[in-house]
């Protein structure tokens, strides 16, 4: 195809292509760097042709045409430019320098050859959102905490869908063993994970994202600002301490979500706060552990797995999780994040992958949580725990019953999240007048619960029921037991906690008075 033929076609639409090119060639002449670059390059002509469909709708067909010769050489053939000596012109490193021909010469009669080329739209946020079947791009400001295997794949996947304006926070560096599961490649080894991941996500969308390479639990002024402005905070750090810190972050108002693998890499867990943050990550952590304790499908969910040493240090271990599992679970987690943010409710969601590749979905809605201040301690419990106590009580009426309480104790905050109530041991003795808890199998049951929670749960107290038509107020016997319980748990730094269940879902939590200490 020739430039003359394309010009003749466009003249019918009132476009003088030759005239436009001649004007630009003369304007580009000279020894300036931009002039040298332009005239040493080939000309690309992009034309939008309107196409009318049978239903009379009009769409644009965008085509490109590339000259086989450099722009400067075309100018010479048209008599508009002259090829000058680059050294004489004082342009270092340039092979060709073109200057204006004065007067202009006689144009060559040779045809200027051009070749058609396909036009591809640059991949940006708008195209990413369209391909991902979004009506509009999601530009909410999001902080991604954790740029490891899970965080990197979630970040890259969501960026490919045109989602979020990102800040990535991580204080670690990309190391060789990370190549087993990380979304980043070997050319980034040695770089801060936050910087490398934010850069890659930005390159995908042709945007600039923020990286903060620091300790999230000791944020600098920049990270404090990013948290404060974020609408969504995603914790992919796989750190209980970080998750709890983010849940308590008072200067941030964005909704928080936490996503992590189980140790064996056979499941991914999502904890999604309610939109109003009335149910926080701390509440959901407790509810997640209750789900693990009570759902048979999760019996081995938190089973500890031996690691693989990745450096000379005996403590430098990484989990044995295949890249295929990490990729599949990361995709499920990313999809789960998007779906959770479409609603306002809190939830615990788990995707469990079998060896066959089949995925089992387990979901527990977030239960409203309640707080009670007893002395120096804050006791947190939720509606599902109260329902659990009610079921255990109802199952033994008219007799009293009881058992032990498991929970998450945070000594630094002096708080106890009551998670789970165990039923009475088989040698317990209960009647309509009283209850004496047995001990058979109790130590084993508590140890199993502690181990299956990776030692996040511990024994935090006792519970028992009162008979029908009784209040939950402690009796004289209860008060004596509470005093004994406080003495038993004192050496562990815990108060003695007792829960009492009565009629109509009425409950009481009781603790002994703090003991006075001799000075």
Short mmCIF file of C-alpha atoms in Angstrom, two decimals:
data_model
loop_
_atom_site.label_atom_id
_atom_site.label_comp_id
_atom_site.label_asym_id
_atom_site.label_seq_id
_atom_site.Cartn_x
_atom_site.Cartn_y
_atom_site.Cartn_z
CA UNK A 1 0.00 0.00 0.00
CA UNK A 2 1.18 3.55 -0.67
CA UNK A 3 0.85 6.79 1.20
CA UNK A 4 -0.66 8.35 -1.92
CA UNK A 5 -3.44 5.74 -1.98
CA UNK A 6 -4.29 6.33 1.68
CA UNK A 7 -4.24 10.08 1.11
CA UNK A 8 -6.66 9.72 -1.83
CA UNK A 9 -9.02 7.67 0.39
CA UNK A 10 -8.95 10.22 3.19
CA UNK A 11 -9.40 13.18 0.86
CA UNK A 12 -12.91 11.88 0.21
CA UNK A 13 -13.61 12.50 3.90
CA UNK A 14 -12.05 15.96 3.76
CA UNK A 15 -8.73 14.95 5.36
CA UNK A 16 -5.55 16.18 3.64
CA UNK A 17 -3.08 13.59 4.97
CA UNK A 18 -0.18 14.71 2.76
CA UNK A 19 -0.61 18.31 3.85
CA UNK A 20 -0.68 17.32 7.54
CA UNK A 21 2.48 15.22 7.23
CA UNK A 22 4.34 17.95 5.32
CA UNK A 23 3.48 20.53 7.98
CA UNK A 24 4.81 18.26 10.72
CA UNK A 25 7.97 17.28 8.86
CA UNK A 26 8.93 20.93 8.43
CA UNK A 27 8.13 21.66 12.07
CA UNK A 28 10.33 18.76 13.23
CA UNK A 29 13.40 19.81 11.22
CA UNK A 30 16.45 20.86 13.23
CA UNK A 31 19.16 19.68 15.60
CA UNK A 32 17.13 19.52 18.82
CA UNK A 33 17.03 16.09 20.44
CA UNK A 34 13.28 15.72 19.90
CA UNK A 35 13.68 16.70 16.25
CA UNK A 36 16.43 14.14 15.69
CA UNK A 37 14.40 11.43 17.42
CA UNK A 38 11.21 12.12 15.47
CA UNK A 39 12.78 12.35 12.04
CA UNK A 40 14.89 9.24 12.66
CA UNK A 41 11.72 7.26 13.40
CA UNK A 42 9.09 5.90 11.07
CA UNK A 43 5.72 7.59 10.74
CA UNK A 44 2.66 5.96 12.31
CA UNK A 45 -0.70 7.12 10.97
CA UNK A 46 -3.70 6.15 13.11
CA UNK A 47 -7.10 6.51 11.44
CA UNK A 48 -10.53 5.98 12.97
CA UNK A 49 -13.04 4.74 10.40
CA UNK A 50 -16.73 4.93 11.39
CA UNK A 51 -18.53 1.66 10.64
CA UNK A 52 -22.32 1.46 10.45
CA UNK A 53 -23.84 -1.85 11.54
CA UNK A 54 -27.02 -3.33 10.01
CA UNK A 55 -29.00 -1.97 12.97
CA UNK A 56 -27.67 1.53 12.15
CA UNK A 57 -25.42 1.71 15.21
CA UNK A 58 -22.05 3.30 14.51
CA UNK A 59 -18.80 1.97 15.94
CA UNK A 60 -15.20 2.99 15.38
CA UNK A 61 -12.73 0.79 13.53
CA UNK A 62 -9.25 2.01 14.42
CA UNK A 63 -6.45 1.19 11.96
CA UNK A 64 -2.78 2.11 11.82
CA UNK A 65 -0.37 2.50 8.91
CA UNK A 66 3.41 2.51 9.34
CA UNK A 67 5.89 3.99 6.86
CA UNK A 68 8.75 1.75 5.77
CA UNK A 69 11.12 4.71 5.69
CA UNK A 70 12.07 7.14 8.42
CA UNK A 71 10.17 10.41 8.57
CA UNK A 72 13.28 12.41 7.68
CA UNK A 73 13.93 10.34 4.56
CA UNK A 74 10.34 10.92 3.42
CA UNK A 75 10.92 14.64 3.90
CA UNK A 76 14.02 14.41 1.69
CA UNK A 77 12.11 12.55 -1.03
CA UNK A 78 9.43 15.24 -0.96
CA UNK A 79 12.06 17.98 -1.26
CA UNK A 80 11.20 19.42 2.16
CA UNK A 81 14.33 18.42 4.10
CA UNK A 82 18.04 17.98 3.61
CA UNK A 83 20.26 15.39 5.30
CA UNK A 84 22.97 17.27 7.19
CA UNK A 85 26.28 16.07 8.60
CA UNK A 86 25.63 15.31 12.27
CA UNK A 87 29.19 16.13 13.34
CA UNK A 88 29.15 19.40 11.50
CA UNK A 89 25.82 20.20 13.12
CA UNK A 90 27.30 19.46 16.53
CA UNK A 91 24.85 16.68 17.40
CA UNK A 92 26.76 13.95 19.21
CA UNK A 93 25.56 10.35 18.82
CA UNK A 94 23.10 11.09 15.99
CA UNK A 95 23.48 9.37 12.63
CA UNK A 96 21.01 11.54 10.77
CA UNK A 97 20.16 15.20 11.21
CA UNK A 98 17.56 16.72 8.92
CA UNK A 99 17.20 20.44 8.29
CA UNK A 100 14.74 22.50 6.23
CA UNK A 101 15.42 22.71 2.49
CA UNK A 102 15.40 26.35 1.41
CA UNK A 103 14.18 26.60 -1.24
CA UNK A 104 12.25 23.34 -1.30
CA UNK A 105 13.34 20.77 -3.88
CA UNK A 106 11.42 18.82 -6.48
CA UNK A 107 9.45 15.93 -4.96
CA UNK A 108 10.39 12.40 -6.02
CA UNK A 109 7.86 10.52 -8.09
CA UNK A 110 8.58 7.28 -6.21
CA UNK A 111 5.73 5.91 -4.12
CA UNK A 112 6.05 6.10 -0.33
CA UNK A 113 5.37 2.58 0.93
CA UNK A 114 3.27 2.03 4.05
CA UNK A 115 2.14 -1.14 5.80
CA UNK A 116 -1.11 -1.61 7.77
CA UNK A 117 -0.81 -2.51 11.45
CA UNK A 118 -3.25 -3.56 14.13
CA UNK A 119 -4.09 -1.09 16.88
CA UNK A 120 -4.19 -2.39 20.45
CA UNK A 121 -5.56 -0.39 23.34
CA UNK A 122 -3.13 0.08 26.21
CA UNK A 123 -4.00 -1.96 29.31
CA UNK A 124 -5.20 0.50 31.91
CA UNK A 125 -7.69 0.60 34.75
CA UNK A 126 -10.69 1.17 32.47
CA UNK A 127 -9.83 -1.75 30.18
CA UNK A 128 -9.01 -3.95 33.18
CA UNK A 129 -12.41 -3.25 34.72
CA UNK A 130 -14.21 -3.88 31.43
CA UNK A 131 -12.48 -7.22 30.89
CA UNK A 132 -13.31 -8.17 34.51
CA UNK A 133 -17.00 -7.41 33.79
CA UNK A 134 -17.18 -4.35 36.03
CA UNK A 135 -19.46 -1.50 35.07
CA UNK A 136 -16.90 1.00 36.36
CA UNK A 137 -13.40 0.69 37.84
CA UNK A 138 -13.16 0.42 41.63
CA UNK A 139 -10.95 3.34 42.67
CA UNK A 140 -11.36 3.00 46.43
CA UNK A 141 -8.17 3.59 48.38
CA UNK A 142 -6.88 0.33 49.83
CA UNK A 143 -3.92 -0.56 52.01
CA UNK A 144 -2.54 -4.07 51.49
CA UNK A 145 -0.61 -5.20 54.55
CA UNK A 146 1.72 -8.05 53.64
CA UNK A 147 3.45 -8.58 50.32
CA UNK A 148 4.19 -12.29 50.70
CA UNK A 149 2.95 -15.19 48.59
CA UNK A 150 -0.72 -14.57 49.39
CA UNK A 151 -0.58 -10.78 49.48
CA UNK A 152 1.34 -10.52 46.21
CA UNK A 153 -1.03 -12.79 44.30
CA UNK A 154 -4.11 -11.08 45.72
CA UNK A 155 -2.68 -7.65 44.90
CA UNK A 156 -1.70 -8.60 41.34
CA UNK A 157 -5.04 -10.35 40.69
CA UNK A 158 -7.12 -7.43 41.92
CA UNK A 159 -4.96 -4.92 40.05
CA UNK A 160 -5.55 -6.92 36.86
CA UNK A 161 -9.26 -6.35 37.46
CA UNK A 162 -8.78 -2.60 37.83
CA UNK A 163 -9.59 -2.67 41.53
CA UNK A 164 -8.40 -0.20 44.16
CA UNK A 165 -5.82 2.56 44.40
CA UNK A 166 -3.12 0.79 46.34
CA UNK A 167 -0.71 1.29 49.18
CA UNK A 168 1.44 -1.77 49.93
CA UNK A 169 3.01 -2.11 53.38
CA UNK A 170 5.61 -4.75 54.27
CA UNK A 171 8.97 -4.63 56.05
CA UNK A 172 10.44 -7.77 54.44
CA UNK A 173 12.67 -8.32 51.41
CA UNK A 174 12.12 -10.70 48.50
CA UNK A 175 14.41 -13.71 49.03
CA UNK A 176 15.27 -16.65 46.74
CA UNK A 177 12.96 -19.13 48.50
CA UNK A 178 10.02 -16.78 47.89
CA UNK A 179 10.15 -17.75 44.21
CA UNK A 180 8.30 -20.97 45.10
CA UNK A 181 4.98 -19.17 45.51
CA UNK A 182 5.40 -15.40 45.07
CA UNK A 183 3.80 -13.40 42.27
CA UNK A 184 7.03 -11.45 41.76
CA UNK A 185 9.87 -12.87 39.68
CA UNK A 186 13.56 -13.46 40.28
CA UNK A 187 14.64 -10.07 38.91
CA UNK A 188 13.17 -8.52 42.06
CA UNK A 189 15.16 -10.67 44.53
CA UNK A 190 16.71 -8.45 47.17
CA UNK A 191 14.17 -5.66 46.73
CA UNK A 192 11.76 -4.63 49.50
CA UNK A 193 8.56 -6.59 48.89
CA UNK A 194 6.38 -3.51 49.34
CA UNK A 195 8.34 -1.49 46.78
CA UNK A 196 8.57 -4.28 44.21
CA UNK A 197 4.93 -5.28 44.49
CA UNK A 198 3.59 -1.71 44.35
CA UNK A 199 5.78 -1.11 41.31
CA UNK A 200 4.51 -4.20 39.48
CA UNK A 201 0.88 -3.42 40.28
CA UNK A 202 1.41 0.15 39.10
CA UNK A 203 3.00 -0.97 35.85
CA UNK A 204 0.00 -3.19 35.15
CA UNK A 205 -2.38 -0.23 35.22
CA UNK A 206 0.06 2.46 34.08
CA UNK A 207 -0.39 4.21 37.43
CA UNK A 208 1.76 4.97 40.44
CA UNK A 209 1.05 3.23 43.75
CA UNK A 210 2.51 3.84 47.20
CA UNK A 211 4.93 1.50 48.99
CA UNK A 212 5.79 1.66 52.69
CA UNK A 213 8.68 -0.61 53.69
CA UNK A 214 8.29 -0.55 57.46
CA UNK A 215 6.89 -2.28 60.51
CA UNK A 216 3.11 -1.99 60.38
CA UNK A 217 2.80 -2.18 64.16
CA UNK A 218 5.13 0.81 64.50
CA UNK A 219 3.92 2.95 61.60
CA UNK A 220 5.73 6.07 60.48
CA UNK A 221 3.88 9.27 59.60
CA UNK A 222 3.39 8.19 55.98
CA UNK A 223 1.76 4.89 56.90
CA UNK A 224 -0.42 6.54 59.55
CA UNK A 225 -1.64 8.89 56.81
CA UNK A 226 -2.30 6.01 54.41
CA UNK A 227 -4.27 4.09 57.05
CA UNK A 228 -6.27 7.20 57.86
CA UNK A 229 -7.24 7.77 54.22
CA UNK A 230 -7.91 4.13 53.32
CA UNK A 231 -11.45 2.95 52.65
CA UNK A 232 -10.36 -0.69 52.75
CA UNK A 233 -7.54 -2.29 54.77
CA UNK A 234 -6.58 -5.82 53.72
CA UNK A 235 -4.41 -7.84 56.09
CA UNK A 236 -2.50 -10.58 54.26
CA UNK A 237 0.42 -10.59 56.69
CA UNK A 238 -0.33 -14.04 58.20
CA UNK A 239 0.44 -12.46 61.58
CA UNK A 240 -1.99 -12.66 64.49
CA UNK A 241 -0.26 -9.69 66.12
CA UNK A 242 -0.67 -7.55 62.98
CA UNK A 243 -4.32 -8.53 62.57
CA UNK A 244 -5.08 -7.56 66.17
CA UNK A 245 -3.16 -4.32 65.80
CA UNK A 246 -5.14 -3.38 62.70
CA UNK A 247 -8.41 -4.24 64.42
CA UNK A 248 -7.55 -1.80 67.22
CA UNK A 249 -6.22 0.98 64.96
CA UNK A 250 -8.14 4.00 66.15
CA UNK A 251 -7.04 6.61 63.61
CA UNK A 252 -8.29 4.58 60.65
CA UNK A 253 -11.92 4.29 59.61
CA UNK A 254 -11.70 1.90 56.66
CA UNK A 255 -13.29 -1.53 56.73
CA UNK A 256 -10.82 -4.27 57.60
CA UNK A 257 -10.52 -7.73 56.09
CA UNK A 258 -8.02 -10.45 56.93
CA UNK A 259 -7.05 -13.32 54.63
CA UNK A 260 -4.62 -16.17 55.32
CA UNK A 261 -3.71 -19.77 54.45
CA UNK A 262 -3.99 -22.60 56.94
CA UNK A 263 -0.60 -24.18 57.79
CA UNK A 264 -0.99 -27.07 55.34
CA UNK A 265 -1.94 -24.79 52.46
CA UNK A 266 -5.20 -26.66 51.90
CA UNK A 267 -7.53 -23.79 52.81
CA UNK A 268 -7.77 -20.03 52.68
CA UNK A 269 -9.64 -18.10 55.36
CA UNK A 270 -11.33 -14.72 55.06
CA UNK A 271 -12.42 -12.64 58.04
CA UNK A 272 -14.53 -9.70 56.87
CA UNK A 273 -15.59 -7.01 59.31
CA UNK A 274 -19.05 -5.50 59.10
CA UNK A 275 -19.19 -2.27 57.15
CA UNK A 276 -19.99 -0.30 60.31
CA UNK A 277 -17.14 -2.08 62.16
CA UNK A 278 -19.45 -3.15 64.97
CA UNK A 279 -17.96 -6.63 64.46
CA UNK A 280 -14.17 -6.32 64.24
CA UNK A 281 -11.31 -8.62 63.27
CA UNK A 282 -10.77 -9.44 66.94
CA UNK A 283 -14.38 -10.60 67.26
CA UNK A 284 -14.09 -12.61 64.05
CA UNK A 285 -10.83 -14.22 65.17
CA UNK A 286 -12.70 -15.65 68.17
CA UNK A 287 -15.63 -16.76 66.01
CA UNK A 288 -13.26 -18.40 63.51
CA UNK A 289 -11.68 -20.46 66.27
CA UNK A 290 -15.12 -21.54 67.52
CA UNK A 291 -15.97 -22.65 63.98
CA UNK A 292 -12.75 -24.68 63.82
CA UNK A 293 -13.62 -26.31 67.17
CA UNK A 294 -17.19 -27.21 66.23
CA UNK A 295 -17.25 -28.02 62.49
CA UNK A 296 -16.12 -31.63 61.76
CA UNK A 297 -14.97 -30.57 58.28
CA UNK A 298 -12.27 -28.48 59.98
CA UNK A 299 -10.88 -31.17 62.29
CA UNK A 300 -7.36 -30.96 60.83
CA UNK A 301 -7.65 -27.39 59.56
CA UNK A 302 -4.92 -25.94 61.79
CA UNK A 303 -2.70 -29.01 61.91
CA UNK A 304 0.93 -27.90 62.22
CA UNK A 305 3.14 -28.91 59.30
CA UNK A 306 6.96 -29.31 59.27
CA UNK A 307 8.74 -26.56 57.39
CA UNK A 308 11.63 -26.47 54.92
CA UNK A 309 14.91 -24.72 55.74
CA UNK A 310 15.72 -21.99 53.22
CA UNK A 311 18.98 -20.60 54.63
CA UNK A 312 21.83 -21.53 56.93
CA UNK A 313 19.83 -20.54 60.00
CA UNK A 314 18.12 -23.38 61.85
CA UNK A 315 15.10 -21.12 62.41
CA UNK A 316 14.74 -20.09 58.76
CA UNK A 317 11.82 -22.29 57.71
CA UNK A 318 9.07 -21.93 55.13
CA UNK A 319 5.84 -23.90 54.74
CA UNK A 320 5.47 -26.85 52.37
CA UNK A 321 2.73 -25.50 50.11
CA UNK A 322 2.76 -26.19 46.33
CA UNK A 323 2.63 -23.17 44.05
CA UNK A 324 -0.54 -24.54 42.46
CA UNK A 325 -2.29 -24.59 45.83
CA UNK A 326 -1.06 -21.10 46.65
CA UNK A 327 -2.30 -19.76 43.30
CA UNK A 328 -5.71 -21.44 43.60
CA UNK A 329 -6.25 -20.37 47.21
CA UNK A 330 -5.05 -16.83 46.48
CA UNK A 331 -7.55 -16.52 43.64
CA UNK A 332 -10.34 -17.78 45.92
CA UNK A 333 -9.27 -15.32 48.59
CA UNK A 334 -9.18 -12.41 46.14
CA UNK A 335 -12.63 -13.29 44.83
CA UNK A 336 -13.87 -13.62 48.40
CA UNK A 337 -12.58 -10.15 49.27
CA UNK A 338 -14.45 -8.62 46.35
CA UNK A 339 -17.68 -10.43 47.23
CA UNK A 340 -17.42 -9.54 50.93
CA UNK A 341 -17.05 -5.86 50.08
CA UNK A 342 -20.29 -5.95 48.09
CA UNK A 343 -22.25 -6.46 51.31
CA UNK A 344 -22.27 -4.85 54.74
CA UNK A 345 -22.36 -7.94 56.92
CA UNK A 346 -19.45 -9.52 58.80
CA UNK A 347 -18.49 -13.10 57.99
CA UNK A 348 -15.98 -15.90 58.45
CA UNK A 349 -15.48 -17.72 55.15
CA UNK A 350 -13.25 -20.71 54.44
CA UNK A 351 -12.44 -22.37 51.11
CA UNK A 352 -11.03 -25.86 51.60
CA UNK A 353 -9.36 -27.60 48.65
CA UNK A 354 -9.24 -31.40 48.41
CA UNK A 355 -6.48 -33.39 46.71
CA UNK A 356 -8.83 -33.79 43.74
CA UNK A 357 -9.10 -30.01 43.38
CA UNK A 358 -12.68 -29.91 44.64
CA UNK A 359 -13.43 -26.84 46.75
CA UNK A 360 -15.60 -26.96 49.88
CA UNK A 361 -17.01 -23.62 51.04
CA UNK A 362 -17.70 -23.11 54.74
CA UNK A 363 -19.32 -19.90 55.95
CA UNK A 364 -20.33 -18.49 59.31
CA UNK A 365 -22.04 -15.13 59.57
CA UNK A 366 -20.50 -12.68 61.98
CA UNK A 367 -22.24 -12.68 65.34
CA UNK A 368 -22.86 -9.41 67.20
CA UNK A 369 -20.29 -9.01 69.97
CA UNK A 370 -20.70 -7.62 73.47
CA UNK A 371 -18.23 -6.22 75.99
CA UNK A 372 -18.34 -6.24 79.76
CA UNK A 373 -15.85 -4.59 82.09
CA UNK A 374 -15.11 -6.61 85.21
CA UNK A 375 -12.48 -4.98 87.38
CA UNK A 376 -9.40 -4.29 85.26
CA UNK A 377 -10.46 -6.79 82.62
CA UNK A 378 -12.66 -6.55 79.54
CA UNK A 379 -14.70 -9.64 78.71
CA UNK A 380 -15.87 -9.99 75.10
CA UNK A 381 -18.47 -12.53 74.03
CA UNK A 382 -20.97 -12.84 71.21
CA UNK A 383 -24.49 -14.01 70.49
CA UNK A 384 -23.33 -17.37 69.15
CA UNK A 385 -21.49 -18.15 72.39
CA UNK A 386 -24.64 -17.32 74.36
CA UNK A 387 -26.65 -19.56 72.03
CA UNK A 388 -24.12 -22.35 72.59
CA UNK A 389 -24.48 -22.02 76.37
CA UNK A 390 -28.26 -21.99 76.00
CA UNK A 391 -28.26 -25.22 73.97
CA UNK A 392 -26.02 -26.97 76.49
CA UNK A 393 -28.28 -25.83 79.35
CA UNK A 394 -31.50 -26.82 77.57
CA UNK A 395 -30.08 -30.24 76.78
CA UNK A 396 -29.75 -31.11 80.49
CA UNK A 397 -32.86 -29.49 81.98
CA UNK A 398 -34.31 -29.89 84.54
CA UNK A 399 -30.82 -30.66 85.83
CA UNK A 400 -28.03 -28.14 86.14
CA UNK A 401 -24.96 -28.64 83.96
CA UNK A 402 -21.66 -26.97 83.26
CA UNK A 403 -18.16 -27.23 81.89
CA UNK A 404 -15.10 -25.18 81.06
CA UNK A 405 -14.68 -22.04 78.97
CA UNK A 406 -12.04 -21.66 76.28
CA UNK A 407 -11.00 -18.25 75.05
CA UNK A 408 -8.33 -15.92 73.74
CA UNK A 409 -6.56 -14.01 76.50
CA UNK A 410 -4.63 -10.85 75.68
CA UNK A 411 -2.54 -10.00 78.74
CA UNK A 412 -1.29 -6.69 77.34
CA UNK A 413 -4.84 -5.39 76.87
CA UNK A 414 -6.30 -7.26 79.85
CA UNK A 415 -9.02 -8.69 77.66
CA UNK A 416 -10.57 -12.13 77.27
CA UNK A 417 -12.58 -13.17 74.22
CA UNK A 418 -14.73 -16.07 75.39
CA UNK A 419 -14.81 -18.43 72.41
CA UNK A 420 -16.20 -21.84 73.24
CA UNK A 421 -17.96 -23.73 76.03
CA UNK A 422 -17.22 -27.43 76.47
CA UNK A 423 -20.03 -29.72 77.65
CA UNK A 424 -19.96 -31.41 81.03
CA UNK A 425 -17.50 -34.32 81.47
CA UNK A 426 -19.14 -37.73 81.67
CA UNK A 427 -18.52 -38.14 85.41
CA UNK A 428 -20.25 -34.84 86.29
CA UNK A 429 -23.16 -34.90 88.73
CA UNK A 430 -26.10 -32.59 88.15
CA UNK A 431 -29.57 -32.26 89.62
CA UNK A 432 -32.30 -29.64 89.91
CA UNK A 433 -30.57 -28.38 93.05
CA UNK A 434 -26.92 -28.28 92.06
CA UNK A 435 -24.04 -29.33 89.84
CA UNK A 436 -20.58 -30.77 90.37
CA UNK A 437 -18.34 -30.81 87.32
CA UNK A 438 -16.44 -34.01 86.65
CA UNK A 439 -12.92 -34.45 85.29
CA UNK A 440 -12.94 -37.56 83.10
CA UNK A 441 -11.54 -36.71 79.67
CA UNK A 442 -11.45 -33.01 80.45
CA UNK A 443 -7.68 -32.57 80.33
CA UNK A 444 -7.56 -34.36 76.99
CA UNK A 445 -10.43 -32.29 75.59
CA UNK A 446 -8.82 -29.01 76.63
CA UNK A 447 -5.40 -30.06 75.31
CA UNK A 448 -6.93 -31.10 71.99
CA UNK A 449 -8.71 -27.76 71.68
CA UNK A 450 -5.56 -25.80 72.52
CA UNK A 451 -3.44 -27.76 70.03
CA UNK A 452 -6.05 -27.61 67.26
CA UNK A 453 -6.08 -23.81 67.62
CA UNK A 454 -2.27 -23.61 67.39
CA UNK A 455 -2.32 -22.51 71.05
CA UNK A 456 -4.45 -19.45 70.42
CA UNK A 457 -7.13 -20.82 72.73
CA UNK A 458 -6.63 -21.53 76.41
CA UNK A 459 -8.62 -22.40 79.50
CA UNK A 460 -10.13 -19.13 80.80
CA UNK A 461 -12.77 -20.25 83.28
CA UNK A 462 -15.89 -22.25 84.05
CA UNK A 463 -19.56 -22.12 83.19
CA UNK A 464 -22.66 -23.69 84.69
CA UNK A 465 -26.41 -23.36 84.46
CA UNK A 466 -29.07 -22.50 86.99
CA UNK A 467 -32.40 -24.39 87.05
CA UNK A 468 -35.68 -23.12 85.65
CA UNK A 469 -37.15 -19.98 87.20
CA UNK A 470 -33.79 -19.02 88.69
CA UNK A 471 -31.77 -15.86 88.12
CA UNK A 472 -28.16 -15.93 86.88
CA UNK A 473 -26.97 -14.24 90.07
CA UNK A 474 -24.23 -16.28 91.78
CA UNK A 475 -25.19 -18.32 94.82
CA UNK A 476 -23.06 -18.61 97.95
CA UNK A 477 -21.60 -21.82 96.53
CA UNK A 478 -20.86 -20.02 93.25
CA UNK A 479 -19.05 -17.23 95.09
CA UNK A 480 -16.86 -19.74 96.89
CA UNK A 481 -16.05 -21.47 93.59
CA UNK A 482 -15.23 -18.13 91.96
CA UNK A 483 -12.78 -17.33 94.74
CA UNK A 484 -11.15 -20.75 94.28
CA UNK A 485 -11.03 -20.29 90.51
CA UNK A 486 -9.35 -16.90 90.89
CA UNK A 487 -6.63 -18.47 93.00
CA UNK A 488 -6.10 -21.28 90.48
CA UNK A 489 -5.68 -18.93 87.51
CA UNK A 490 -3.76 -16.21 89.29
CA UNK A 491 -0.38 -17.82 88.55
CA UNK A 492 -1.22 -17.67 84.83
CA UNK A 493 -1.97 -13.96 85.02
CA UNK A 494 -5.69 -14.50 84.47
CA UNK A 495 -8.69 -13.69 86.62
CA UNK A 496 -11.17 -16.40 87.49
CA UNK A 497 -14.06 -16.12 85.04
CA UNK A 498 -17.41 -17.81 85.55
CA UNK A 499 -20.42 -17.74 83.24
CA UNK A 500 -23.89 -18.56 84.57
CA UNK A 501 -26.79 -19.42 82.24
CA UNK A 502 -30.42 -19.01 83.34
CA UNK A 503 -33.90 -18.86 81.76
CA UNK A 504 -34.81 -17.00 78.56
CA UNK A 505 -31.24 -16.52 77.40
CA UNK A 506 -30.26 -14.52 80.48
CA UNK A 507 -26.58 -14.85 81.43
CA UNK A 508 -24.08 -13.46 83.86
CA UNK A 509 -20.29 -13.30 83.82
CA UNK A 510 -18.70 -13.16 87.25
CA UNK A 511 -15.11 -12.60 88.41
CA UNK A 512 -13.61 -12.54 91.91
CA UNK A 513 -12.58 -9.27 93.47
CA UNK A 514 -8.87 -8.51 92.93
CA UNK A 515 -6.83 -9.72 95.85
CA UNK A 516 -5.09 -7.06 97.88
CA UNK A 517 -1.30 -7.34 97.78
CA UNK A 518 1.06 -6.57 100.60
CA UNK A 519 3.37 -3.71 99.78
#
